[in-house]
PDB file of C-alpha atoms in Angstrom:
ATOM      1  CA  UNK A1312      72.111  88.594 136.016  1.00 80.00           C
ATOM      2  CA  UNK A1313      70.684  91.912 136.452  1.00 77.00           C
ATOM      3  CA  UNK A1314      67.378  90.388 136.588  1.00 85.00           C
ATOM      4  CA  UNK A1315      68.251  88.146 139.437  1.00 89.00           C
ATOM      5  CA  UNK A1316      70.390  91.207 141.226  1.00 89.00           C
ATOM      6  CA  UNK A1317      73.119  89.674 141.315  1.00 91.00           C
ATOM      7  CA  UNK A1318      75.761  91.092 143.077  1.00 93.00           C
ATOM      8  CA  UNK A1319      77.909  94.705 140.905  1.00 94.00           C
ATOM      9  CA  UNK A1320      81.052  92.913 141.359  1.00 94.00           C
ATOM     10  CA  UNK A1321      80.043  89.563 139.516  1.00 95.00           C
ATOM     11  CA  UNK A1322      78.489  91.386 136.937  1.00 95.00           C
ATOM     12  CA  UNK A1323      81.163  93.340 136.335  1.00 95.00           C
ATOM     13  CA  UNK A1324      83.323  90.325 136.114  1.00 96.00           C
ATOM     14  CA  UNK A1325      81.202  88.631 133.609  1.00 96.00           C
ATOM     15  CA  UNK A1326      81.314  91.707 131.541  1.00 96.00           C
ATOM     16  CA  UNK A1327      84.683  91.906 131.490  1.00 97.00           C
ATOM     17  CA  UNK A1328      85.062  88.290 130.577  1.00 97.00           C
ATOM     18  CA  UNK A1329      82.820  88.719 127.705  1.00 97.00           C
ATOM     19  CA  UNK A1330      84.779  91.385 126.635  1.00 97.00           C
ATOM     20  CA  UNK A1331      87.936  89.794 126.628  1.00 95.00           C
ATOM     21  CA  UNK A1332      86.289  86.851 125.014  1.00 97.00           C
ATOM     22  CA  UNK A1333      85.061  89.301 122.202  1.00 96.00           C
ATOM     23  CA  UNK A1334      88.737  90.733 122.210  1.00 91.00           C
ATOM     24  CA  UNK A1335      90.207  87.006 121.648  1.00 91.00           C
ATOM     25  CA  UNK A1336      88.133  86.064 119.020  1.00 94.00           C
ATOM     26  CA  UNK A1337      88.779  89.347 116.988  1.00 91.00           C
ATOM     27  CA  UNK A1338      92.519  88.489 117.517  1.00 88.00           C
ATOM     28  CA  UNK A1339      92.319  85.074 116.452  1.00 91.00           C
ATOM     29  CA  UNK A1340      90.129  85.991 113.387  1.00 92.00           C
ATOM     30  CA  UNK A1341      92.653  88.660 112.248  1.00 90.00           C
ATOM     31  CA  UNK A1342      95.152  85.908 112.099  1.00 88.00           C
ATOM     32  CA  UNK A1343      93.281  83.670 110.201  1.00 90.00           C
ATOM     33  CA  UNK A1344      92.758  85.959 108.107  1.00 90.00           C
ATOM     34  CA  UNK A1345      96.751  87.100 107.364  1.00 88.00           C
ATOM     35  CA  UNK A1346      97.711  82.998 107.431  1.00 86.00           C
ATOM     36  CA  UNK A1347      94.950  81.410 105.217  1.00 88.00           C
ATOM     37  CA  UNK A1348      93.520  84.986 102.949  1.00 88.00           C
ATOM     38  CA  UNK A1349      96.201  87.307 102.370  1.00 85.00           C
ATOM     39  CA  UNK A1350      98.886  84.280 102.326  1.00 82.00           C
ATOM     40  CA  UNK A1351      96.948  82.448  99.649  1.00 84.00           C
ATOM     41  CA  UNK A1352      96.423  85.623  97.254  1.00 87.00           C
ATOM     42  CA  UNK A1353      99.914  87.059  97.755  1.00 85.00           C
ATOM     43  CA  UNK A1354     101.688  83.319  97.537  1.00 86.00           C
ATOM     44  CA  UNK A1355     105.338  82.640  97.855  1.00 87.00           C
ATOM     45  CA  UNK A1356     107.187  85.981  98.964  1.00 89.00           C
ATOM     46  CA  UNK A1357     110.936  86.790  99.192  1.00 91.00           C
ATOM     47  CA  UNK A1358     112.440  87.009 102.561  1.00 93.00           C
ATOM     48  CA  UNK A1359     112.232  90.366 103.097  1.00 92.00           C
ATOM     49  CA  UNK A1360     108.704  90.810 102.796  1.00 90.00           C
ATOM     50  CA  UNK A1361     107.340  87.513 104.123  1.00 90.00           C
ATOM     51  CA  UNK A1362     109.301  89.077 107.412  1.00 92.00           C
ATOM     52  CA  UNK A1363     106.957  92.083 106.928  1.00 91.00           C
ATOM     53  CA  UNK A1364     103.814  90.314 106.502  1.00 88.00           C
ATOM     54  CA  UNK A1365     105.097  88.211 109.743  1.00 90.00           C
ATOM     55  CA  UNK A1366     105.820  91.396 111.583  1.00 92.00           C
ATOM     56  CA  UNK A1367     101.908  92.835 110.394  1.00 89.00           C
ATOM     57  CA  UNK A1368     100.877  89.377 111.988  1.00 87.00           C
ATOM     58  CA  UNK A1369     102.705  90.521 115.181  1.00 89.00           C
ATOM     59  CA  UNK A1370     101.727  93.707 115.359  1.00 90.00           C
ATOM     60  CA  UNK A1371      97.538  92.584 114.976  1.00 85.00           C
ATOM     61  CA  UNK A1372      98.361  90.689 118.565  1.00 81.00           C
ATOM     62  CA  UNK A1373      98.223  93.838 120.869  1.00 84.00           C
ATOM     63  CA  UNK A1374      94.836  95.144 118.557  1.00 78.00           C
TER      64      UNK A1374
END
């Protein structure tokens, strides 16, 4: 895009959108991780702390 000068704005939107992409797919690979890695090697869990390792889950949404 910078090649082609294209316009600040729309570059700065596209950058944005790729960072928010990036952002996403870090998100969405933490959780993954917690429901199909850590779940698996810890197995079944009491109450108490399967509501901590839900709340950890949570808490990975606003990295």
């Amino acid at each position: 895009m910078m090649e082609e000068h294209r316009p600040c704005l729309e570059l700065a939107q596209q950058l944005h959108a790729v960072e928010r992409a990036i952002s996403q797919a870090k998100k969405i690979l933490i959780q993954d991780h917690i429901d199909h890695c850590l779940q698996d090697a810890v197995g079944e869990l009491d109450e108490d702390r399967q509501r901590a390792i839900d709340e950890f889950k949570e808490i990975t949404k606003y990295l």
